[in-house]
Coordinates of C-alpha atoms and ligand atoms in Angstrom, one line a residue:
X1 CA 0.0 0.0 0.0
X2 CA 1.2 3.4 -0.8
X3 CA -0.4 6.8 -0.9
X4 CA 0.7 10.0 -2.5
X5 CA 1.0 12.7 0.1
X6 CA -1.1 15.8 -0.3
X7 CA 1.9 17.9 -1.2
X8 CA 1.9 16.0 -4.4
X9 CA -1.5 17.2 -5.1
X10 CA -0.1 20.6 -6.0
X11 CA 0.3 18.3 -8.9
X12 CA 2.4 17.8 -12.0
X13 CA -0.6 18.6 -14.2
X14 CA -0.9 22.0 -12.6
X15 CA 2.8 22.5 -13.2
X16 CA 2.3 21.9 -16.9
X17 CA -0.7 24.3 -17.0
X18 CA 1.4 27.0 -15.2
X19 CA 4.0 26.7 -17.9
X20 CA 1.4 26.9 -20.6
X21 CA 0.0 30.0 -19.0
X22 CA 3.5 31.5 -18.9
X23 CA 4.1 30.8 -22.6
X24 CA 0.6 31.8 -23.4
X25 CA 0.2 28.5 -25.3
X26 CA -3.6 28.6 -25.3
X27 CA -4.1 32.3 -25.0
X28 CA -4.4 32.0 -21.2
X29 CA -7.3 29.5 -21.4
X30 CA -7.7 26.4 -19.2
X31 CA -10.4 24.1 -20.5
X32 CA -10.8 20.5 -19.5
X33 CA -13.5 17.8 -20.0
X34 CA -14.7 14.7 -18.2
X35 CA -15.5 12.2 -20.9
X36 CA -17.3 9.1 -19.5
X37 CA -18.5 6.3 -21.7
X38 CA -22.2 5.8 -20.8
X39 CA -21.9 2.0 -20.4
X40 CA -22.2 1.8 -16.6
X41 CA -22.4 3.9 -13.4
X42 CA -19.6 6.0 -12.2
X43 CA -17.3 4.7 -9.5
X44 CA -14.8 6.3 -7.1
X45 CA -12.1 6.1 -9.7
X46 CA -14.2 8.4 -11.9
X47 CA -14.6 10.7 -8.9
X48 CA -10.8 11.2 -9.0
X49 CA -11.0 12.1 -12.7
X50 CA -14.0 14.4 -12.1
X51 CA -12.3 16.2 -9.2
X52 CA -9.2 16.6 -11.2
X53 CA -10.9 17.9 -14.4
X54 CA -13.5 20.1 -12.8
X55 CA -11.2 21.0 -9.9
X56 CA -8.4 22.1 -12.3
X57 CA -10.9 24.3 -14.3
X58 CA -12.1 25.8 -11.0
X59 CA -8.6 26.5 -9.8
X60 CA -7.7 28.4 -12.9
X61 CA -11.0 30.1 -13.5
X62 CA -11.4 28.0 -16.6
X63 CA -14.1 25.7 -17.9
X64 CA -14.8 22.0 -17.8
X65 CA -17.2 20.1 -20.2
X66 CA -19.1 17.0 -19.6
X67 CA -18.9 14.9 -22.7
X68 CA -20.5 11.5 -23.2
X69 CA -18.2 9.4 -25.2
X70 CA -20.9 7.5 -27.0
X71 CA -19.1 6.3 -30.1
X72 CA -20.1 2.7 -29.4
X73 CA -23.8 2.2 -29.9
X74 CA -25.5 0.3 -27.1
X75 CA -29.0 -0.1 -25.8
X76 CA -29.2 0.8 -22.2
X77 CA -27.3 4.0 -22.4
X78 CA -30.1 6.4 -21.3
X79 CA -30.1 5.1 -17.7
X80 CA -26.4 5.5 -17.6
X81 CA -26.4 9.0 -19.0
X82 CA -28.8 10.1 -16.4
X83 CA -27.0 8.5 -13.5
X84 CA -23.7 10.0 -14.6
X85 CA -25.2 13.6 -14.7
X86 CA -26.7 13.1 -11.3
X87 CA -23.5 11.8 -9.8
X88 CA -21.3 14.6 -11.2
X89 CA -23.8 17.2 -9.9
X90 CA -24.0 15.5 -6.5
X91 CA -20.2 15.7 -6.2
X92 CA -20.7 19.4 -6.5
X93 CA -19.6 20.2 -10.1
X94 CA -21.4 22.0 -12.9
X95 CA -20.8 21.8 -16.6
X96 CA -23.0 24.8 -17.2
X97 CA -24.2 24.8 -20.8
X98 CA -21.3 22.6 -21.9
X99 CA -22.9 19.2 -22.2
X100 CA -21.7 17.3 -25.2
X101 CA -22.0 14.0 -26.8
X102 CA -19.3 12.6 -29.1
X103 CA -22.2 11.6 -31.4
X104 CA -23.0 15.2 -31.9
X105 CA -19.8 15.4 -33.9
X106 CA -20.3 12.3 -36.1
X107 CA -21.0 14.4 -39.3
X108 CA -17.8 16.4 -38.7
X109 CA -15.8 13.3 -37.9
X110 CA -17.0 11.8 -41.2
X111 CA -16.0 14.9 -43.2
X112 CA -12.6 14.8 -41.5
X113 CA -12.3 11.1 -42.5
X114 CA -12.9 12.0 -46.1
X115 CA -10.3 14.7 -45.8
X116 CA -7.8 12.1 -44.6
X117 CA -8.7 9.9 -47.5
X118 CA -8.2 12.7 -50.0
X119 CA -4.8 13.4 -48.5
X120 CA -3.8 9.8 -48.9
X121 CA -3.8 9.3 -45.2
X122 CA -6.6 6.8 -44.8
X123 CA -7.7 3.8 -46.8
X124 CA -10.5 1.2 -46.8
X125 CA -9.3 -2.2 -45.9
X126 CA -11.1 -5.5 -46.6
X127 CA -9.1 -7.7 -44.3
X128 CA -11.1 -9.5 -41.7
X129 CA -10.6 -8.5 -38.0
X130 CA -8.5 -11.6 -37.5
X131 CA -6.3 -10.9 -40.5
X132 CA -5.8 -7.3 -39.4
X133 CA -4.6 -8.6 -36.0
X134 CA -2.3 -11.1 -37.7
X135 CA -0.9 -8.5 -40.1
X136 CA -0.3 -6.1 -37.2
X137 CA 2.8 -8.0 -36.0
X138 CA 4.0 -8.0 -32.4
X139 CA 6.2 -5.9 -30.2
X140 CA 9.2 -7.7 -31.5
X141 CA 8.1 -8.2 -35.1
X142 CA 7.1 -5.4 -37.5
X143 CA 3.7 -5.6 -39.1
X144 CA 2.9 -6.3 -42.8
X145 CA 1.1 -3.9 -45.1
X146 CA -2.4 -4.7 -46.0
X147 CA -2.9 -5.6 -49.7
X148 CA -5.5 -2.8 -49.7
X149 CA -3.2 -0.2 -48.4
X150 CA -2.4 1.3 -51.8
X151 CA -5.9 1.7 -53.1
X152 CA -6.4 5.0 -55.1
X153 CA -8.0 8.0 -53.4
X154 CA -11.0 7.6 -55.7
X155 CA -11.6 4.0 -54.9
X156 CA -11.2 4.7 -51.1
X157 CA -13.7 7.6 -51.3
X158 CA -16.2 5.5 -53.2
X159 CA -15.9 2.6 -50.8
X160 CA -16.1 4.8 -47.7
X161 CA -19.2 6.6 -49.0
X162 CA -20.8 3.2 -49.7
X163 CA -19.8 2.0 -46.3
X164 CA -21.8 5.0 -44.9
X165 CA -24.7 4.2 -47.3
X166 CA -25.0 0.8 -45.8
X167 CA -24.0 -1.3 -48.7
X168 CA -21.7 -3.6 -46.8
X169 CA -22.3 -6.0 -43.9
X170 CA -20.7 -5.6 -40.4
X171 CA -17.1 -6.5 -40.2
X172 CA -16.6 -6.6 -44.0
X173 CA -14.5 -3.5 -44.3
X174 CA -12.9 -0.8 -42.1
X175 CA -11.3 2.6 -42.7
X176 CA -7.7 2.7 -41.5
X177 CA -5.3 5.5 -40.9
X178 CA -2.2 5.1 -43.2
X179 CA 0.7 5.6 -40.8
X180 CA 3.5 3.1 -40.4
X181 CA 3.2 -0.7 -40.2
X182 CA 6.8 -0.9 -38.8
X183 CA 6.2 1.6 -36.0
X184 CA 7.5 0.5 -32.6
X185 CA 4.1 1.6 -31.3
X186 CA 1.4 -0.9 -32.2
X187 CA -1.2 1.8 -32.1
X188 CA 0.5 3.5 -35.0
X189 CA 0.4 0.4 -37.3
X190 CA -2.5 1.7 -39.5
X191 CA -5.1 1.7 -36.7
X192 CA -8.8 1.2 -37.6
X193 CA -10.6 4.5 -37.4
X194 CA -14.1 3.5 -38.6
X195 CA -16.0 0.3 -38.5
X196 CA -19.3 -0.9 -39.9
X197 CA -22.0 -1.6 -37.3
X198 CA -25.6 -1.8 -38.3
X199 CA -26.8 -0.8 -34.8
X200 CA -29.2 1.7 -33.3
X201 CA -27.6 4.5 -31.4
X202 CA -29.3 6.0 -28.4
X203 CA -29.1 9.5 -29.9
X204 CA -28.5 9.2 -33.7
X205 CA -30.9 6.3 -34.1
X206 CA -30.3 4.5 -37.4
X207 CA -28.7 7.5 -39.1
X208 CA -25.3 5.8 -39.1
X209 CA -24.1 2.3 -39.8
X210 CA -20.4 3.3 -39.5
X211 CA -19.0 4.4 -36.2
X212 CA -15.7 6.1 -35.4
X213 CA -13.2 4.4 -33.1
X214 CA -12.3 6.0 -29.7
X215 CA -8.8 6.9 -30.7
X216 CA -10.1 8.9 -33.7
X217 CA -13.2 10.4 -32.1
X218 CA -11.5 11.5 -28.9
X219 CA -8.9 14.0 -30.2
X220 CA -11.5 15.4 -32.7
X221 CA -14.1 15.9 -29.9
X222 CA -11.4 17.6 -27.7
X223 CA -10.5 19.9 -30.7
X224 CA -14.0 20.9 -31.6
X225 CA -14.8 21.7 -27.9
X226 CA -11.7 23.8 -27.6
X227 CA -10.3 21.7 -24.8
X228 CA -6.8 22.8 -23.8
X229 CA -5.6 20.0 -21.5
X230 CA -7.1 16.6 -22.2
X231 CA -6.4 14.7 -19.0
X232 CA -6.7 10.9 -19.2
X233 CA -5.4 7.8 -17.4
X234 CA -2.0 6.3 -18.1
X235 CA -3.2 3.4 -20.3
X236 CA -3.6 6.0 -23.0
X237 CA 0.0 7.1 -22.9
X238 CA 0.8 4.8 -25.9
X239 CA -2.2 6.3 -27.7
X240 CA -0.9 9.8 -27.5
X241 CA 1.1 9.6 -30.7
X242 CA -2.1 8.7 -32.5
X243 CA -4.0 11.5 -30.8
X244 CA -1.4 13.9 -32.1
X245 CA -1.2 12.3 -35.5
X246 CA -5.0 12.7 -36.1
X247 CA -5.0 16.4 -35.2
X248 CA -1.8 17.2 -37.0
X249 CA -2.8 15.5 -40.2
X250 CA -6.2 17.2 -40.1
X251 CA -4.4 20.5 -39.3
X252 CA -7.0 21.4 -36.7
X253 CA -6.7 23.0 -33.2
X254 CA -4.6 20.8 -31.1
X255 CA -5.2 20.3 -27.3
X256 CA -2.5 18.5 -25.2
X257 CA -3.1 15.0 -23.8
X258 CA -1.7 14.5 -20.3
X259 CA -1.9 11.1 -18.5
X260 CA -2.2 10.5 -14.8
X261 CA -2.3 7.3 -12.7
X262 CA -5.7 5.8 -12.3
X263 CA -7.1 5.2 -8.8
X264 CA -7.0 1.6 -7.4
X265 CA -8.5 0.8 -4.1
X266 CA -7.9 -2.4 -2.2
X267 CA -10.7 -4.9 -1.4
X268 CA -12.7 -3.8 -4.4
X269 CA -12.9 -3.9 -8.2
X270 CA -13.3 -0.9 -10.3
X271 CA -13.8 -1.9 -13.8
X272 CA -17.3 -1.1 -15.0
X273 CA -17.4 -4.5 -16.8
X274 CA -16.9 -6.3 -13.5
X275 CA -19.2 -4.0 -11.6
X276 CA -21.9 -4.8 -14.2
X277 CA -21.4 -8.5 -13.6
X278 CA -22.0 -8.1 -9.9
X279 CA -25.2 -6.3 -10.6
X280 CA -26.5 -8.5 -13.4
X281 CA -25.6 -11.7 -11.7
X282 CA -27.3 -10.6 -8.5
X283 CA -24.2 -10.5 -6.2
X284 CA -25.4 -7.1 -5.1
X285 CA -28.8 -5.4 -5.0
X286 CA -28.0 -2.9 -7.8
X287 CA -25.5 -0.3 -9.0
X288 CA -26.4 1.7 -5.9
X289 CA -25.9 -1.2 -3.4
X290 CA -24.2 0.4 -0.5
X291 CA -21.3 -2.1 -0.8
X292 CA -20.5 -1.0 -4.3
X293 CA -17.6 1.5 -5.0
X294 CA -20.0 3.4 -7.3
X295 CA -20.8 7.0 -6.5
X296 CA -24.4 6.0 -6.2
X297 CA -23.5 3.2 -3.9
X298 CA -21.3 5.4 -1.7
X299 CA -24.1 8.0 -1.6
X300 CA -26.6 5.4 -0.5
X301 CA -24.2 4.1 2.1
X302 CA -24.1 7.6 3.5
X303 CA -20.9 9.1 2.1
X304 CA -21.0 12.9 1.6
X305 CA -19.7 14.6 -1.5
X306 CA -17.3 16.6 0.8
X307 CA -15.7 13.4 2.1
X308 CA -15.2 12.0 -1.4
X309 CA -13.7 15.3 -2.6
X310 CA -11.5 15.4 0.4
X311 CA -10.4 11.8 -0.4
X312 CA -9.6 12.7 -4.0
X313 CA -7.6 15.7 -2.8
X314 CA -5.6 13.6 -0.3
X315 CA -4.7 10.8 -2.7
X316 CA -3.2 13.4 -5.0
X317 CA -2.3 13.0 -8.7
X318 CA 0.8 11.2 -9.8
X319 CA 2.2 9.5 -12.8
X320 CA 2.7 6.1 -11.4
X321 CA 0.0 3.7 -10.2
X322 CA -0.5 2.8 -6.6
X323 CA -3.1 1.1 -4.5
X324 CA -4.9 3.3 -2.0
X325 CA -6.1 1.8 1.2
X326 CA -9.9 1.8 1.6
X327 CA -9.2 2.9 5.2
X328 CA -8.3 6.3 3.9
X329 CA -11.8 6.7 2.3
X330 CA -13.3 5.7 5.6
X331 CA -11.1 8.1 7.5
X332 CA -12.4 10.9 5.3
X333 CA -16.1 10.3 6.1
X334 CA -15.3 10.1 9.8
X335 CA -13.5 13.4 9.6
X336 CA -16.4 15.0 7.8
X337 CA -19.1 13.7 10.1
X338 CA -17.2 14.1 13.4
X339 CA -18.6 17.5 14.0
X340 CA -21.6 17.5 11.7
X341 CA -23.4 14.4 12.8
X342 CA -25.7 14.4 15.9
X343 CA -24.7 11.6 18.4
X344 CA -27.7 9.5 19.4
X345 CA -28.4 6.2 21.0
X346 CA -29.3 3.0 19.2
X347 CA -29.4 -0.5 20.6
X348 CA -28.6 -2.9 17.8
X349 CA -28.9 -6.2 19.8
X350 CA -31.3 -5.4 22.6
X351 CA -31.3 -6.9 26.1
X352 CA -34.1 -5.9 28.4
X353 CA -33.3 -4.2 31.8
X354 CA -35.9 -3.6 34.5
X355 CA -35.0 -1.0 37.1
X356 CA -36.8 -2.3 40.1
X357 CA -36.7 0.8 42.3
X358 CA -37.9 3.1 39.5
X359 CA -41.6 3.9 39.8
X360 CA -43.7 2.0 37.2
X361 CA -45.6 5.0 35.8
X362 CA -42.9 7.5 35.8
X363 CA -41.2 8.9 32.7
X364 CA -38.5 11.5 32.9
X365 CA -37.4 13.7 30.0
X366 CA -33.6 13.8 30.3
X367 CA -31.5 16.3 28.4
X368 CA -28.6 15.1 26.2
X369 CA -26.3 17.2 24.1
X370 CA -26.2 16.2 20.4
X371 CA -22.5 16.6 19.9
X372 CA -20.2 17.5 22.8
X373 CA -17.6 18.7 20.3
X374 CA -20.0 20.9 18.5
X375 CA -22.4 22.6 20.9
X376 CA -24.1 24.4 18.0
X377 CA -26.0 21.2 17.3
X378 CA -27.9 21.8 20.6
X379 CA -29.5 19.0 22.6
X380 CA -32.6 16.8 22.6
X381 CA -34.9 15.3 25.3
X382 CA -34.6 11.6 25.9
X383 CA -37.4 9.7 27.8
X384 CA -36.2 7.5 30.6
X385 CA -38.4 4.9 32.3
X386 CA -38.4 1.7 34.4
X387 CA -37.9 -0.6 31.5
X388 CA -35.0 0.0 29.1
X389 CA -32.9 -1.9 26.6
X390 CA -29.1 -2.1 26.6
X391 CA -26.7 -3.7 24.1
X392 CA -26.5 -7.5 24.7
X393 CA -22.7 -7.3 24.4
X394 CA -22.6 -4.8 27.2
X395 CA -23.5 -7.5 29.8
X396 CA -21.3 -10.4 30.8
X397 CA -22.2 -12.9 33.5
X398 CA -18.6 -13.9 34.1
X399 CA -16.6 -10.9 32.9
X400 CA -12.8 -10.9 32.4
X401 CA -10.8 -8.3 34.3
X402 CA -11.2 -4.7 32.9
X403 CA -14.7 -5.3 31.6
X404 CA -16.2 -2.0 32.6
X405 CA -19.6 -2.7 31.4
X406 CA -22.5 -4.5 33.2
X407 CA -22.1 -7.8 35.1
X408 CA -23.8 -9.2 38.3
X409 CA -23.2 -6.8 41.1
X410 CA -21.4 -4.2 39.0
X411 CA -22.4 -0.6 38.3
X412 CA -22.4 1.4 35.1
X413 CA -23.6 4.8 34.1
X414 CA -26.4 5.1 31.5
X415 CA -25.5 7.8 29.1
X416 CA -27.3 11.1 30.0
X417 CA -29.1 9.3 32.8
X418 CA -28.3 7.4 36.1
X419 CA -25.9 4.9 37.5
X420 CA -27.5 1.5 37.7
X421 CA -26.4 -1.7 39.4
X422 CA -27.2 -5.2 38.2
X423 CA -28.9 -7.2 41.0
X424 CA -30.3 -10.3 39.2
X425 CA -30.3 -12.2 36.0
X426 CA -33.3 -13.8 34.4
X427 CA -32.9 -16.7 32.0
X428 CA -35.0 -18.5 29.5
X429 CA -36.0 -21.7 31.4
X430 CA -35.3 -24.0 28.4
X431 CA -32.2 -22.5 26.9
X432 CA -30.6 -20.9 29.9
X433 CA -30.0 -17.8 27.8
X434 CA -30.0 -14.5 29.7
X435 CA -33.2 -12.7 28.6
X436 CA -33.6 -9.9 31.2
X437 CA -31.6 -8.1 33.8
X438 CA -32.9 -6.7 37.0
X439 CA -31.2 -3.6 38.2
X440 CA -31.5 -0.7 40.7
X441 CA -30.7 2.9 40.1
X442 CA -29.2 5.5 42.3
X443 CA -31.4 8.7 42.1
X444 CA -28.5 10.9 43.4
X445 CA -26.5 10.2 40.2
X446 CA -28.5 11.8 37.4
X447 CA -26.2 13.2 34.7
X448 CA -25.5 16.8 35.1
X449 CA -26.2 16.8 38.9
X450 CA -23.3 18.5 40.6
X451 CA -21.1 16.2 42.7
X452 CA -22.6 13.0 41.2
X453 CA -20.1 10.1 41.7
X454 CA -18.3 8.4 38.9
X455 CA -18.0 4.9 37.5
X456 CA -15.8 3.5 34.8
X457 CA -18.3 2.3 32.2
X458 CA -21.0 4.3 30.3
X459 CA -23.6 2.5 28.3
X460 CA -26.1 3.6 25.7
X461 CA -29.7 2.6 26.1
X462 CA -33.3 3.3 25.0
X463 CA -36.5 3.4 26.9
X464 CA -38.6 0.3 26.1
X465 CA -42.0 2.0 25.8
X466 CA -40.6 4.9 23.7
X467 CA -38.0 3.2 21.5
X468 CA -38.5 3.0 17.7
X469 CA -37.9 -0.3 16.0
X470 CA -35.6 -0.2 13.1
X471 CA -33.7 -2.3 10.6
X472 CA -29.9 -1.7 10.6
X473 CA -27.6 -2.9 7.9
X474 CA -23.9 -3.5 8.7
X475 CA -21.4 -3.7 5.9
X476 CA -17.9 -5.1 5.5
X477 CA -15.7 -5.0 2.4
X478 CA -17.3 -6.7 -0.6
X479 CA -14.2 -8.8 -1.2
X480 CA -12.0 -10.8 1.2
X481 CA -8.9 -10.4 -0.9
X482 CA -6.9 -7.1 -1.2
X483 CA -6.7 -7.5 -4.9
X484 CA -9.7 -9.4 -6.3
X485 CA -8.4 -8.7 -9.8
X486 CA -5.6 -11.1 -9.1
X487 CA -7.9 -14.1 -8.7
X488 CA -8.8 -16.3 -11.6
X489 CA -12.5 -15.3 -11.1
X490 CA -12.8 -12.1 -9.0
X491 CA -16.2 -13.3 -7.8
X492 CA -14.6 -16.2 -6.0
X493 CA -13.5 -13.9 -3.2
X494 CA -16.8 -12.1 -2.5
X495 CA -17.2 -11.7 1.2
X496 CA -20.2 -13.7 2.4
X497 CA -20.4 -11.4 5.4
X498 CA -20.4 -8.2 3.5
X499 CA -24.0 -7.5 4.5
X500 CA -25.5 -8.2 7.9
X501 CA -29.1 -7.2 8.5
X502 CA -30.2 -6.6 12.1
X503 CA -34.0 -6.3 12.0
X504 CA -34.9 -5.7 15.7
X505 CA -32.8 -2.7 16.6
X506 CA -34.2 -0.1 18.9
X507 CA -33.5 3.6 18.4
X508 CA -34.2 6.6 20.6
X509 CA -37.7 8.0 19.7
X510 CA -36.4 11.2 17.9
X511 CA -35.2 9.0 15.1
X512 CA -38.6 7.7 14.1
X513 CA -39.1 10.2 11.4
X514 CA -35.5 10.4 10.2
X515 CA -35.3 11.9 6.7
X516 CA -33.9 9.4 4.2
X517 CA -30.2 10.4 3.8
X518 CA -29.9 11.9 7.3
X519 CA -26.7 10.9 9.0
X520 CA -26.0 10.3 12.7
X521 CA -23.4 8.9 14.9
X522 CA -24.9 6.0 16.9
X523 CA -22.8 6.2 20.0
X524 CA -20.2 3.5 20.2
X525 CA -21.4 1.9 16.9
X526 CA -20.3 4.2 14.2
X527 CA -21.8 6.6 11.6
X528 CA -25.1 5.7 10.1
X529 CA -27.3 7.0 7.3
X530 CA -31.1 6.5 6.9
X531 CA -31.4 4.5 3.7
X532 CA -32.4 6.6 0.6
X533 CA -34.5 3.9 -0.8
X534 CA -36.0 1.8 2.0
X535 CA -36.2 4.1 5.0
X536 CA -39.7 5.4 5.7
X537 CA -41.1 7.7 8.3
X538 CA -42.0 5.6 11.3
X539 CA -40.1 2.6 9.9
X540 CA -36.5 3.7 9.7
X541 CA -33.8 1.6 8.0
X542 CA -30.2 2.6 8.6
X543 CA -27.0 1.8 6.8
X544 CA -23.7 1.8 8.8
X545 CA -21.4 4.0 6.8
X546 CA -18.3 3.1 8.9
X547 CA -17.7 1.9 12.4
X548 CA -16.0 4.4 14.8
X549 CA -12.6 2.7 14.9
X550 CA -10.3 4.5 12.5
X551 CA -7.8 2.1 11.1
X552 CA -6.3 4.8 8.9
X553 CA -5.5 7.0 11.9
X554 CA -3.9 4.0 13.5
X555 CA -1.8 3.3 10.4
X556 CA -0.7 7.0 10.3
X557 CA 0.2 7.0 14.0
X558 CA 2.3 3.8 13.5
X559 CA 4.0 5.4 10.5
X560 CA 4.8 8.5 12.5
X561 CA 6.2 6.4 15.4
X562 CA 8.4 4.5 13.0
X563 CA 9.7 7.6 11.4
X564 CA 10.4 9.2 14.8
X565 CA 12.3 6.1 15.9
X566 CA 14.3 6.1 12.7
X567 CA 15.3 9.8 13.0
X568 CA 15.6 9.7 16.7
X569 CA 13.4 12.8 17.1
Ligands
ATP1 P1 -13.7 1.3 -16.6 O1 -12.4 0.6 -16.9 O2 -14.0 1.3 -15.1 O3 -14.8 0.9 -17.4 P2 -13.2 3.5 -18.2 O4 -11.9 4.2 -18.2 O5 -13.6 2.7 -19.4 O6 -13.4 2.8 -16.8 P3 -14.7 5.8 -18.9 O7 -16.1 6.1 -18.8 O8 -14.1 5.7 -20.2 O9 -14.4 4.6 -18.0 O10 -13.9 6.9 -18.0 C1 -14.2 8.3 -18.0 C2 -13.0 9.0 -17.5 O11 -12.7 8.5 -16.2 C3 -11.7 8.7 -18.3 O12 -11.0 9.9 -18.5 C4 -11.0 7.7 -17.5 O13 -9.6 7.8 -17.7 C5 -11.3 8.1 -16.1 N1 -11.2 7.0 -15.1 C6 -11.8 5.8 -15.3 N2 -11.4 5.0 -14.3 C7 -10.6 5.7 -13.5 C8 -9.8 5.4 -12.3 N3 -9.9 4.2 -11.7 N4 -9.1 6.4 -11.7 C9 -9.0 7.6 -12.3 N5 -9.7 7.9 -13.5 C10 -10.5 7.0 -14.0
MG2 MG1 -13.6 3.4 -21.4

């Protein structure tokens, strides 16, 4: 595991832009774009690209476009287009009136292709896809020229126009750029730039039966939109010569492609193809399943846009790939919610407690501050009565040393309430299981009373007659292996415990009408969010975003100690 420090995030791309501004390369403009292919939902890796592209534009007072890279016709795209727009907006970015589709430029791309043909820089090739691959050669062997490479301009133009007119079946012909079959870069060995596909397109319908390839469409789209810095991930580094070739041969405005390292997170997969398998094969409940690394999954889990942007800032932008620890993402949401989230009481696995010396018909309204670190959140009233519930794990009949919770004869404080003492244990006659505790309370010890005595343990609780029943969903990593991509089948290491549903949790009454999407800290359990889909007024459903224990903070402390030991300071 390694992680770029945030100094790096004053990043190398910004250095390039600073230079370009100095030399006035683009007339002082900074114009980026985020170019998703609408073939799935966005994931946290895309968030890195979104923050970089929109964030860079923001930083320099420039512009950032949203462009759907829809050069490959597919059916389900409309759902994806909508989800992508929603996710970019939710992250807090705005493309203004600059929403583009690569398909808007199909006519222009076609004209440019004719221009290349007329210049002797492109030809129609009749080799089959297998033959093209075979002729291409390998890294160690040069390619061979296609027998169709030297067709006349007239013949090429005629064939290309007839390709467009629909005269030829799929796969029978392609248009190729005429570059160099001996190039050391395979992408430059006469790459295919148009193929025949008799397929409906979600925007252009059946107007086209030839479609441009990504490597041809992308530089042209960037050029038409006036992009200055075309930021993409490193797998496109070897494609940059082709990007430059297309624009130079056409003699049109030429943006600069810059590559950065894609985000990898441990314990997850990030390719849309794999995420789609998880959805379609029912391993998760949908693209927005709270275990998914998609933006919509993270949102439903309870992540805030602020936390995700903070995460993208902290991981920085570098040239070489690394794997980021998912604990850092979790650290970011804890940091964001620490002061924002009200801290309330929820009993996830209830154990009944009867306070024998508390009057049966009495109910007290106790006061509890909502966040001791942020008094601005104020306080709420919490009902207290003779019968309450505590967490099952907070009682042990034969406790080990240093167990400061409840056990026979011991005392604990109930948060915001009184000190109680366990005087008797009631069991199920058949199973022997503890089903109820009998306790007494000390009326002199109400929280906030001056001079009240202290005990070691404090427990959360809810009043039995006032509590609200809720379903609570606990999550773990979706995969048991750090790098699922290394497995023969990544689905073989899906974590069977990634979702645990607790259906008889009890919450303090103020949470009955929690708004879907509202976030709380459940004291001692972590941060939770009312589910955006399933939570209803009166019947709340909560997702645990993260437990409280911060393993990232622990990793950083250990790192620091190591460093201090090494430098003796
Ligand atoms: P996937 O492999 O997940 O399908 P993709 O690269 O095909 O991703 P696109 O829709 O083409 O997905 O990506 C849109 C933009 O987001 C591209 O500029 C791409 O480089 C960037 N991007 C995709 N994945 C990551 C990632 N893991 N980290 C950073 N940027 C990414
Ligand atoms: Mg792609």
